[in-house]
């Protein structure tokens, strides 16, 4: 496999022009290089200087599309030039850099999507819930009952406060009992008109809608914040990909500790956990739990998750006392959580580690008896057998 | 790809016909197909329209790791499908242990960014004719040597064109019928024959230049 090639360019020369096709990827070594692009509406020219050690030309090379900027050499410069194969080989051995690029790219993608949505003046969140319900009803009408069941359950799970909850519940009951779509039921559109005309007589009462909006609108934990945390780049040379045509692409707000949301702190914790930095992870999860006020209800889910993760982290760390304490607290607080079986298993394993096999077995047994029968029940069953 | 070791941890199997996720359902995870086929479909005007059928090695639902947006399409298992299932929590573990997958995702993201930016460029044009012309150009660009093409048969519908323009169909129709009348277009129920791509290029270029000078 050929590695990258070192190339020299004279001041004033051009490495590539906007709209060129090319599959080379570059890293600036010495000298100065400017990337010149147009804003998407074509109204302004954007100039950005490449920092030493930064990649450029990555996206257009990987995506096989025309260059989005002109790379002009300001002072005599040397660059490392990769072709796609050598770049891929490089990536295989430098996961951290790939992760950083993913982070940058995802930030860019998020921004473009947001802009598209803004431009389209789009779709209030509550409309998504209605669209999901309509999709469910479409499946039901087509007698695709499993699909209908799935979509209705998804609706009821995600939009607990929806004003359409009763309708969805009613339909789900019908599917479950094997009946077909009730032809007598008025369509969602008709219902909406009815509601609207009702509302014109009374004060608007659609608290449901607004709480819906809040719910979904805020369900946007910082994308990919679970990627390598932004402060610990001990790779001095290659900081971030600079193949940017939008100036403000790097979402640096993540670095600002003062404004971190519960979800951001939570994902920082998850990130630390994945790097086996137990103490750091514990600090992050504790931090989430210490937050007293929440902007919205979806933030609250991160309390639940953080408490669970605390149990897990202490278990990894080998602190059985704390592990039992946290998992038990979780089970007490969130008896209906999807993760409750996992938490009980966590407690059982901690007791076993301490040599208390009887207690461990009885806890595993408790998991076995809890419906529904799933992977956790099977696992617990195996453990019960093993401990006999 | 050597992903067999991950199946135990992240594996998820779907029987034939089973729905994997549903259009408009909020999602926070994505899938890599290990075996089997997955149909990606949308319901358009009370009809289910298949957008794509994916196979082993393909990734779907990856937009969910960016933000918890509703799914833009429905994914259904065509036959028995084995997937690896990832969410934000196990994402880092996966990516660091499977660099080839991280690389693949990098490539997918570059394409997505390009497509989204290209779409935005159309939406930012402030003239309906230029928008429609630019949609034709965008669809043409998917062909090899698209720059040299003078005409093209696009397998698309008026609804699709309206969607890309971000405009209601009623606003698109007059533009298209005008072009049909002056012999620039042929409209079929399932395809559009664009006869003068150079005219489209000129309209769009002029519009962009005008916007720049403004």
Coordinates of C-alpha atoms in Angstrom, one line a residue:
Chain A
X1 CA 0.0 0.0 0.0
X2 CA 1.4 3.4 -1.0
X3 CA 1.5 6.0 1.7
X4 CA 0.9 9.7 1.2
X5 CA 3.2 11.7 -1.0
X6 CA 4.9 14.9 -0.1
X7 CA 4.2 17.7 -2.6
X8 CA 5.6 21.3 -2.9
X9 CA 3.6 24.2 -4.3
X10 CA 4.8 27.7 -5.2
X11 CA 3.2 30.8 -3.8
X12 CA 0.3 31.8 -6.0
X13 CA -0.4 28.4 -7.4
X14 CA -3.7 26.6 -7.1
X15 CA -3.9 23.0 -5.8
X16 CA -7.4 22.6 -7.1
X17 CA -10.2 24.8 -8.4
X18 CA -13.8 24.9 -7.3
X19 CA -15.9 22.4 -9.3
X20 CA -12.8 20.4 -10.3
X21 CA -13.2 16.7 -9.9
X22 CA -10.4 15.1 -7.9
X23 CA -9.9 12.3 -5.4
X24 CA -6.8 13.5 -3.6
X25 CA -6.9 14.4 0.1
X26 CA -4.4 16.8 1.5
X27 CA -2.8 17.8 4.8
X28 CA -0.9 21.1 5.1
X29 CA 2.7 20.6 6.3
X30 CA 4.4 24.0 5.8
X31 CA 3.4 27.3 4.2
X32 CA 0.0 28.9 3.9
X33 CA -3.1 27.9 2.0
X34 CA -6.4 29.6 1.6
X35 CA -9.7 27.9 0.8
X36 CA -12.1 30.1 -1.2
X37 CA -15.7 29.1 -1.6
X38 CA -19.1 30.6 -2.2
X39 CA -21.9 30.7 0.3
X40 CA -24.8 28.5 -0.7
X41 CA -27.0 31.3 -2.0
X42 CA -24.0 32.5 -4.0
X43 CA -24.1 35.9 -2.4
X44 CA -20.8 36.0 -0.6
X45 CA -17.3 34.6 -1.0
X46 CA -16.0 32.7 2.0
X47 CA -12.2 32.6 2.7
X48 CA -10.7 30.3 5.2
X49 CA -7.0 29.6 5.9
X50 CA -5.9 26.1 6.4
X51 CA -4.1 25.5 9.7
X52 CA -1.0 23.4 9.8
X53 CA -1.7 19.8 10.1
X54 CA -5.2 20.1 8.9
X55 CA -6.9 18.0 6.3
X56 CA -8.6 19.6 3.3
X57 CA -10.3 18.3 0.2
X58 CA -11.7 15.3 2.2
X59 CA -15.4 15.5 1.5
X60 CA -15.3 16.0 -2.2
X61 CA -12.7 13.3 -2.6
X62 CA -14.6 10.7 -0.5
X63 CA -18.0 11.7 -1.8
X64 CA -16.8 11.8 -5.4
X65 CA -18.3 15.2 -6.1
X66 CA -16.8 18.4 -7.4
X67 CA -14.5 20.4 -5.2
X68 CA -16.6 22.9 -3.2
X69 CA -13.7 25.4 -2.9
X70 CA -10.6 26.6 -4.6
X71 CA -7.3 25.8 -2.7
X72 CA -4.9 28.7 -3.3
X73 CA -1.3 28.7 -2.1
X74 CA -0.4 31.9 -0.4
X75 CA 3.2 31.2 0.5
X76 CA 5.4 28.4 -0.7
X77 CA 3.9 25.3 0.8
X78 CA 4.3 21.6 1.2
X79 CA 1.4 19.2 1.6
X80 CA 0.9 15.5 2.2
X81 CA -1.3 14.1 -0.5
X82 CA -3.3 10.9 0.0
X83 CA -5.2 9.1 -2.6
X84 CA -8.4 7.4 -1.4
X85 CA -6.8 4.0 -0.8
X86 CA -3.9 5.5 1.2
X87 CA -6.3 7.7 3.1
X88 CA -8.5 4.7 4.0
X89 CA -5.4 2.8 5.2
X90 CA -4.5 5.8 7.2
X91 CA -8.0 5.9 8.8
X92 CA -7.8 2.3 9.8
X93 CA -4.9 3.1 12.0
X94 CA -6.2 6.5 13.2
X95 CA -9.7 5.9 14.5
X96 CA -9.5 9.0 16.7
X97 CA -9.1 11.2 13.6
X98 CA -11.9 9.5 11.9
X99 CA -14.0 10.1 14.9
X100 CA -13.1 13.8 14.9
X101 CA -14.0 14.0 11.3
X102 CA -17.3 12.3 11.9
X103 CA -17.9 14.8 14.6
X104 CA -17.2 17.7 12.3
X105 CA -19.2 16.3 9.4
X106 CA -22.1 15.5 11.6
X107 CA -22.1 19.1 12.8
X108 CA -22.1 20.3 9.2
X109 CA -24.8 17.9 8.2
X110 CA -26.9 18.9 11.1
X111 CA -26.5 22.6 10.2
X112 CA -27.5 22.1 6.6
X113 CA -30.5 20.1 7.6
X114 CA -31.5 22.7 10.0
X115 CA -31.2 25.3 7.3
X116 CA -33.2 23.2 4.9
X117 CA -36.0 22.9 7.5
X118 CA -35.9 26.6 8.2
X119 CA -36.1 27.4 4.5
X120 CA -39.0 25.2 4.1
X121 CA -40.7 26.8 7.1
X122 CA -41.1 23.3 8.3
X123 CA -43.0 21.1 9.9
X124 CA -44.0 21.8 13.4
X125 CA -43.2 18.9 15.6
X126 CA -46.8 18.1 16.5
X127 CA -47.3 17.4 12.8
X128 CA -44.8 14.6 13.0
X129 CA -47.0 12.9 15.6
X130 CA -50.0 13.2 13.3
X131 CA -48.1 11.9 10.4
X132 CA -47.0 8.9 12.4
X133 CA -50.6 8.2 13.3
X134 CA -51.7 8.6 9.6
X135 CA -49.0 6.2 8.6
X136 CA -50.3 3.7 11.2
X137 CA -53.8 4.1 9.9
X138 CA -52.6 3.6 6.3
X139 CA -51.1 0.2 7.3
X140 CA -54.3 -0.7 9.2
X141 CA -56.4 0.1 6.1
X142 CA -54.1 -2.0 4.0
X143 CA -54.5 -4.8 6.5
X144 CA -50.9 -4.8 7.3
X145 CA -51.7 -5.4 10.9
X146 CA -48.3 -6.0 12.3
X147 CA -47.1 -2.8 10.8
X148 CA -50.1 -0.9 12.1
X149 CA -49.5 -2.4 15.6
X150 CA -45.9 -1.3 15.5
X151 CA -46.7 2.2 14.3
X152 CA -49.6 2.7 16.8
X153 CA -47.4 1.5 19.7
X154 CA -44.6 3.8 18.6
X155 CA -47.1 6.7 18.5
X156 CA -48.4 5.9 22.0
X157 CA -44.9 5.5 23.3
X158 CA -43.5 8.8 21.9
X159 CA -46.5 11.1 22.1
X160 CA -48.0 10.3 25.5
X161 CA -49.6 13.7 25.8
X162 CA -51.1 13.8 22.3
X163 CA -54.7 14.8 21.9
X164 CA -54.9 11.9 19.5
X165 CA -54.0 9.4 22.2
X166 CA -57.5 8.0 22.6
X167 CA -57.9 7.5 18.9
X168 CA -54.6 5.6 18.7
X169 CA -55.5 3.5 21.7
X170 CA -58.8 2.6 20.2
X171 CA -57.2 1.6 17.0
X172 CA -54.6 -0.4 18.7
X173 CA -57.2 -2.3 20.6
X174 CA -59.0 -3.1 17.3
X175 CA -55.8 -4.3 15.6
X176 CA -54.9 -6.4 18.6
X177 CA -58.3 -8.0 18.7
X178 CA -58.0 -8.9 15.0
X179 CA -60.6 -6.6 13.7
X180 CA -60.3 -4.5 10.6
X181 CA -60.1 -0.8 10.2
X182 CA -63.4 0.8 11.4
X183 CA -64.9 2.4 8.2
X184 CA -67.2 4.4 10.4
X185 CA -64.3 6.3 12.0
X186 CA -64.0 9.8 10.7
X187 CA -60.7 10.7 9.2
X188 CA -58.0 12.6 11.0
X189 CA -58.6 15.6 8.7
X190 CA -62.3 15.7 9.6
X191 CA -61.4 15.4 13.3
X192 CA -59.0 18.3 12.9
X193 CA -61.6 20.5 11.4
X194 CA -64.0 19.6 14.1
X195 CA -61.5 20.5 16.7
X196 CA -60.7 23.7 15.0
X197 CA -64.3 24.8 14.9
X198 CA -64.7 23.8 18.5
X199 CA -61.7 25.9 19.4
X200 CA -63.1 29.0 17.8
X201 CA -66.0 28.9 20.3
X202 CA -63.8 28.3 23.3
X203 CA -60.5 29.4 24.5
X204 CA -57.9 27.3 22.8
X205 CA -57.3 24.3 24.9
X206 CA -54.6 22.6 23.1
X207 CA -52.2 22.2 25.9
X208 CA -51.6 18.7 24.6
X209 CA -50.2 20.0 21.4
X210 CA -47.9 22.4 23.1
X211 CA -46.6 19.8 25.5
X212 CA -46.1 17.6 22.4
X213 CA -44.1 20.3 20.8
X214 CA -42.0 20.7 23.8
X215 CA -41.4 17.0 24.0
X216 CA -40.2 16.4 20.6
X217 CA -38.7 19.8 20.0
X218 CA -36.3 19.2 22.8
X219 CA -35.5 15.6 22.1
X220 CA -32.3 16.7 20.5
X221 CA -29.4 15.7 22.6
X222 CA -26.3 17.2 21.2
X223 CA -25.6 15.1 18.2
X224 CA -22.6 12.9 18.4
X225 CA -21.5 14.5 21.6
X226 CA -20.6 10.9 22.5
X227 CA -17.7 11.3 20.1
X228 CA -14.3 11.9 21.6
X229 CA -14.6 14.8 23.9
X230 CA -13.4 17.9 22.3
X231 CA -10.8 19.0 24.9
X232 CA -8.5 16.0 25.0
X233 CA -7.1 16.0 21.5
X234 CA -3.6 14.9 22.2
X235 CA -2.9 14.7 18.5
X236 CA -1.2 18.0 18.0
X237 CA -1.0 18.0 14.3
X238 CA -4.2 17.1 12.8
X239 CA -6.9 18.9 14.7
X240 CA -9.9 18.9 12.6
X241 CA -10.9 18.6 9.0
X242 CA -11.0 21.9 7.3
X243 CA -12.8 20.9 4.2
X244 CA -15.5 23.4 5.2
X245 CA -17.3 25.8 3.1
X246 CA -19.4 27.1 5.8
X247 CA -17.6 29.3 8.2
X248 CA -19.3 28.5 11.4
X249 CA -19.4 24.7 11.0
X250 CA -17.5 23.7 14.1
X251 CA -19.9 23.5 16.9
X252 CA -17.6 24.8 19.6
X253 CA -20.4 25.3 22.1
X254 CA -19.7 21.8 23.3
X255 CA -16.5 23.1 24.9
X256 CA -18.3 25.5 27.0
X257 CA -18.8 23.7 30.2
X258 CA -21.1 26.3 31.7
X259 CA -23.8 25.8 29.2
X260 CA -23.9 22.0 29.0
X261 CA -27.3 20.4 29.0
X262 CA -28.1 17.3 31.0
X263 CA -27.9 15.3 27.7
X264 CA -24.5 16.7 26.9
X265 CA -23.1 15.9 30.3
X266 CA -24.7 12.4 30.1
X267 CA -23.0 11.7 26.8
X268 CA -19.7 13.0 28.1
X269 CA -20.1 10.4 30.8
X270 CA -20.9 7.7 28.3
X271 CA -17.9 8.7 26.4
X272 CA -15.6 8.6 29.5
X273 CA -17.2 5.2 30.3
X274 CA -16.3 3.9 26.8
X275 CA -12.7 5.0 27.4
X276 CA -12.8 3.2 30.7
X277 CA -12.2 6.4 32.6
X278 CA -14.5 5.3 35.4
X279 CA -14.0 8.2 37.8
X280 CA -14.6 10.8 35.1
X281 CA -17.7 8.9 34.0
X282 CA -18.9 8.8 37.6
X283 CA -18.4 12.5 38.0
X284 CA -20.4 13.2 34.8
X285 CA -23.3 11.0 35.8
X286 CA -23.4 12.4 39.3
X287 CA -23.3 15.8 37.7
X288 CA -26.5 15.1 35.8
X289 CA -28.2 13.8 38.9
X290 CA -27.3 17.0 40.8
X291 CA -29.2 19.1 38.3
X292 CA -32.2 20.4 40.1
X293 CA -34.2 22.1 37.4
X294 CA -34.9 20.9 33.9
X295 CA -35.9 22.9 30.9
X296 CA -38.1 20.2 29.6
X297 CA -39.3 16.8 30.4
X298 CA -37.1 15.0 27.9
X299 CA -34.1 16.2 29.9
X300 CA -35.5 14.2 32.8
X301 CA -34.9 11.0 31.0
X302 CA -31.2 11.6 31.4
X303 CA -31.5 11.4 35.1
X304 CA -32.9 7.9 34.8
X305 CA -30.2 7.0 32.3
X306 CA -27.4 8.5 34.4
X307 CA -28.5 6.7 37.6
X308 CA -28.4 3.4 35.7
X309 CA -25.0 4.2 34.1
X310 CA -23.7 5.0 37.6
X311 CA -24.5 1.5 38.7
X312 CA -22.8 0.1 35.6
X313 CA -19.7 2.3 36.0
X314 CA -19.3 1.4 39.7
X315 CA -19.6 -2.3 38.7
X316 CA -16.8 -1.8 36.1
X317 CA -14.8 0.0 38.6
X318 CA -15.2 -2.9 41.0
X319 CA -16.9 -0.9 43.7
X320 CA -19.6 -3.4 44.6
X321 CA -21.1 -1.4 47.5
X322 CA -21.7 1.7 45.4
X323 CA -22.8 -0.5 42.5
X324 CA -25.5 -2.1 44.6
X325 CA -26.5 1.2 46.1
X326 CA -27.0 2.9 42.7
X327 CA -28.7 0.0 41.0
X328 CA -31.0 -0.5 44.0
X329 CA -31.9 3.1 43.9
X330 CA -32.6 2.8 40.2
X331 CA -35.0 -0.1 40.7
X332 CA -36.8 1.7 43.5
X333 CA -37.2 4.9 41.5
X334 CA -37.9 3.5 38.1
X335 CA -39.7 0.2 38.6
X336 CA -41.2 0.5 35.2
X337 CA -38.1 1.3 33.3
X338 CA -37.0 -0.8 30.4
X339 CA -33.7 -1.2 32.1
X340 CA -35.0 -2.5 35.4
X341 CA -34.1 -6.1 34.7
X342 CA -30.6 -5.1 33.8
X343 CA -30.3 -3.2 37.0
X344 CA -31.4 -6.1 39.1
X345 CA -29.0 -8.3 37.3
X346 CA -26.3 -5.7 38.1
X347 CA -27.1 -6.0 41.8
X348 CA -27.1 -9.8 41.6
X349 CA -23.7 -9.8 40.0
X350 CA -22.3 -7.4 42.5
X351 CA -23.5 -9.7 45.4
X352 CA -22.0 -12.7 43.6
X353 CA -18.7 -10.8 43.4
X354 CA -18.8 -10.4 47.1
X355 CA -19.4 -14.1 47.6
X356 CA -23.0 -13.8 48.5
X357 CA -24.2 -16.5 46.1
X358 CA -27.6 -17.1 47.8
X359 CA -28.6 -13.5 47.4
X360 CA -27.3 -13.3 43.9
X361 CA -29.3 -16.4 42.9
X362 CA -32.5 -15.1 44.5
X363 CA -32.1 -11.8 42.6
X364 CA -31.5 -13.6 39.3
X365 CA -34.6 -15.7 40.0
X366 CA -36.6 -12.5 40.5
X367 CA -35.6 -11.4 37.0
X368 CA -36.6 -14.8 35.6
X369 CA -40.1 -14.3 37.0
X370 CA -40.6 -10.8 35.6
X371 CA -42.5 -10.6 32.3
X372 CA -41.9 -10.4 29.3
X373 CA -39.6 -13.2 28.5
X374 CA -36.6 -11.6 26.9
X375 CA -32.8 -11.8 26.6
X376 CA -32.4 -10.7 30.3
X377 CA -34.8 -13.4 31.5
X378 CA -32.8 -16.0 29.5
X379 CA -29.5 -14.7 30.9
X380 CA -30.9 -14.7 34.4
X381 CA -32.1 -18.2 34.0
X382 CA -28.7 -19.4 33.0
X383 CA -27.2 -17.7 36.0
X384 CA -29.7 -19.4 38.3
X385 CA -28.8 -22.8 36.8
X386 CA -25.1 -22.0 37.2
X387 CA -25.3 -21.0 40.8
X388 CA -27.2 -24.1 41.8
Chain B
X1 CA -15.9 -7.1 7.4
X2 CA -15.0 -8.9 10.5
X3 CA -17.9 -8.0 12.6
X4 CA -18.9 -11.5 13.8
X5 CA -17.6 -10.8 17.3
X6 CA -20.1 -8.0 17.6
X7 CA -23.2 -10.0 16.8
X8 CA -23.7 -11.1 20.4
X9 CA -23.6 -7.6 21.8
X10 CA -25.3 -5.7 19.1
X11 CA -27.1 -8.3 17.0
X12 CA -30.8 -7.9 16.2
X13 CA -32.8 -10.2 14.0
X14 CA -36.0 -9.4 12.2
X15 CA -38.3 -12.0 10.6
X16 CA -39.4 -11.6 7.0
X17 CA -42.1 -8.9 6.8
X18 CA -41.3 -7.4 10.1
X19 CA -41.2 -3.6 10.4
X20 CA -37.8 -2.3 11.7
X21 CA -38.8 1.3 12.1
X22 CA -41.7 3.4 10.8
X23 CA -41.8 6.7 8.9
X24 CA -42.2 9.6 11.4
X25 CA -41.3 7.5 14.4
X26 CA -38.7 9.3 16.5
X27 CA -35.5 7.3 16.4
X28 CA -32.2 7.2 18.1
X29 CA -30.4 4.2 16.6
X30 CA -29.1 2.9 13.3
X31 CA -28.5 -0.5 11.7
X32 CA -25.9 -2.3 9.7
X33 CA -27.2 -5.2 7.6
X34 CA -25.3 -8.5 8.1
X35 CA -27.6 -10.7 6.1
X36 CA -30.9 -10.4 4.3
X37 CA -32.6 -7.5 2.6
X38 CA -34.3 -4.4 3.9
X39 CA -36.9 -2.4 2.0
X40 CA -37.0 1.3 2.5
X41 CA -40.4 2.8 1.7
X42 CA -42.5 5.9 2.1
X43 CA -46.2 6.5 1.9
X44 CA -46.9 9.0 -0.7
X45 CA -50.5 10.0 -1.4
X46 CA -51.9 6.9 0.1
X47 CA -49.6 4.6 -1.7
X48 CA -46.5 2.9 -0.4
X49 CA -43.5 3.7 -2.6
X50 CA -40.3 1.7 -2.4
X51 CA -37.4 4.0 -2.3
X52 CA -34.6 1.4 -2.0
X53 CA -33.8 -2.2 -1.2
X54 CA -30.6 -2.6 0.9
X55 CA -28.4 -5.6 1.4
X56 CA -25.5 -6.9 3.5
X57 CA -23.0 -4.2 4.3
X58 CA -25.5 -1.4 4.0
X59 CA -26.2 1.0 6.8
X60 CA -29.6 2.5 7.3
X61 CA -31.2 4.9 9.8
X62 CA -27.9 6.6 10.4
X63 CA -29.4 10.0 10.5
X64 CA -30.8 9.2 13.9
X65 CA -27.4 9.4 15.5
X66 CA -27.3 13.1 14.5
X67 CA -30.4 14.1 16.1
X68 CA -33.5 12.5 17.3
X69 CA -35.5 13.4 14.2
X70 CA -38.5 11.4 13.1
X71 CA -37.5 8.6 10.6
X72 CA -37.9 9.8 7.0
X73 CA -39.0 6.4 5.8
X74 CA -40.2 3.0 6.9
X75 CA -37.7 0.1 7.0
X76 CA -39.1 -3.5 6.6
X77 CA -37.3 -6.8 6.6
X78 CA -37.8 -8.4 3.2
X79 CA -36.5 -11.8 4.3
X80 CA -34.9 -12.8 7.6
X81 CA -32.6 -10.0 8.3
X82 CA -29.7 -9.9 10.7
X83 CA -28.5 -6.5 11.7
X84 CA -26.1 -4.9 14.1
X85 CA -28.0 -2.3 16.0
X86 CA -26.3 0.9 17.3
X87 CA -27.3 3.9 19.3
X88 CA -25.5 6.8 20.7
X89 CA -24.4 4.9 23.7
X90 CA -22.6 2.0 22.0
X91 CA -21.6 4.1 19.1
X92 CA -18.1 5.0 20.3
X93 CA -17.3 1.5 21.3
X94 CA -18.3 0.3 17.9
X95 CA -16.5 2.9 15.9
X96 CA -13.2 2.5 17.8
X97 CA -13.3 -1.2 17.5
X98 CA -14.4 -1.2 13.8
X99 CA -12.5 1.5 12.0
X100 CA -13.7 0.3 8.6
X101 CA -17.3 1.0 9.7
X102 CA -16.3 4.4 10.9
X103 CA -14.7 5.0 7.6
X104 CA -17.8 3.9 5.8
X105 CA -19.9 6.2 7.8
X106 CA -17.5 9.0 7.0
X107 CA -18.1 8.4 3.3
X108 CA -21.9 8.2 3.8
X109 CA -21.8 11.5 5.7
X110 CA -19.9 13.3 2.9
X111 CA -22.5 12.2 0.4
X112 CA -25.3 13.3 2.7
X113 CA -23.8 16.7 3.3
X114 CA -23.4 17.2 -0.4
X115 CA -27.0 16.1 -1.2
X116 CA -28.4 18.3 1.6
X117 CA -26.3 21.3 0.4
X118 CA -27.3 20.7 -3.1
X119 CA -30.9 20.7 -2.1
X120 CA -30.5 23.8 -0.1
X121 CA -29.0 25.6 -3.1
X122 CA -32.3 24.9 -5.0
X123 CA -34.4 26.1 -2.1
X124 CA -32.5 29.3 -1.8
X125 CA -33.2 30.3 -5.4
X126 CA -35.9 33.0 -5.3
X127 CA -37.6 32.1 -8.6
X128 CA -39.8 29.2 -9.3
X129 CA -38.6 28.6 -12.9
X130 CA -35.0 28.6 -11.7
X131 CA -35.9 26.2 -8.9
X132 CA -37.5 23.7 -11.3
X133 CA -34.6 24.0 -13.8
X134 CA -32.1 23.4 -10.9
X135 CA -34.0 20.3 -9.8
X136 CA -33.6 18.9 -13.3
X137 CA -29.9 19.7 -13.2
X138 CA -29.6 18.1 -9.7
X139 CA -31.2 14.9 -10.9
X140 CA -29.1 14.9 -14.0
X141 CA -25.9 15.2 -12.0
X142 CA -26.4 11.7 -10.7
X143 CA -25.5 10.5 -14.3
X144 CA -21.9 10.1 -15.3
X145 CA -20.7 12.9 -17.6
X146 CA -23.7 14.9 -16.6
X147 CA -22.1 18.1 -17.8
X148 CA -22.0 17.1 -21.4
X149 CA -25.6 15.9 -21.5
X150 CA -28.0 17.9 -23.7
X151 CA -31.2 16.1 -22.8
X152 CA -32.3 13.5 -20.2
X153 CA -35.2 11.2 -19.4
X154 CA -35.7 11.5 -15.6
X155 CA -37.7 8.9 -13.8
X156 CA -39.5 11.2 -11.6
X157 CA -42.9 12.8 -11.1
X158 CA -44.4 16.2 -10.8
X159 CA -44.9 15.6 -7.1
X160 CA -41.2 14.8 -6.7
X161 CA -40.2 18.0 -8.5
X162 CA -42.5 20.0 -6.2
X163 CA -41.0 18.3 -3.2
X164 CA -37.5 19.2 -4.2
X165 CA -38.5 22.8 -5.0
X166 CA -40.2 23.0 -1.6
X167 CA -43.3 24.3 -3.3
X168 CA -46.9 23.1 -3.6
X169 CA -47.7 21.1 -6.8
X170 CA -50.1 23.8 -7.9
X171 CA -47.2 26.2 -8.3
X172 CA -45.1 23.8 -10.2
X173 CA -47.7 22.8 -12.8
X174 CA -47.9 26.1 -14.6
X175 CA -44.1 26.2 -15.1
X176 CA -44.0 22.6 -16.4
X177 CA -47.0 23.0 -18.7
X178 CA -45.5 26.2 -20.1
X179 CA -42.3 24.3 -20.9
X180 CA -44.3 21.5 -22.5
X181 CA -46.1 24.1 -24.7
X182 CA -42.9 25.6 -26.0
X183 CA -41.3 22.2 -26.6
X184 CA -38.7 22.0 -23.9
X185 CA -40.3 19.2 -21.9
X186 CA -42.3 16.0 -22.3
X187 CA -44.4 15.0 -19.3
X188 CA -45.3 11.3 -18.6
X189 CA -47.0 9.9 -15.5
X190 CA -43.8 8.4 -14.3
X191 CA -41.1 10.3 -16.1
X192 CA -40.1 13.6 -17.5
X193 CA -38.1 14.1 -20.7
X194 CA -36.0 17.3 -20.4
X195 CA -34.9 18.2 -23.9
X196 CA -32.8 21.3 -23.3
X197 CA -30.6 20.9 -20.3
X198 CA -28.5 23.8 -21.5
X199 CA -31.5 26.1 -21.2
X200 CA -31.8 24.9 -17.6
X201 CA -28.1 25.6 -16.9
X202 CA -28.5 29.1 -18.4
X203 CA -31.6 29.9 -16.3
X204 CA -30.0 28.8 -13.1
X205 CA -26.7 30.5 -13.8
X206 CA -28.4 33.8 -14.6
X207 CA -30.5 33.6 -11.5
X208 CA -27.5 32.9 -9.3
X209 CA -25.5 35.7 -10.9
X210 CA -28.4 38.1 -10.4
X211 CA -28.7 37.1 -6.8
X212 CA -25.0 37.7 -6.3
X213 CA -25.1 41.2 -7.8
X214 CA -28.1 42.1 -5.9

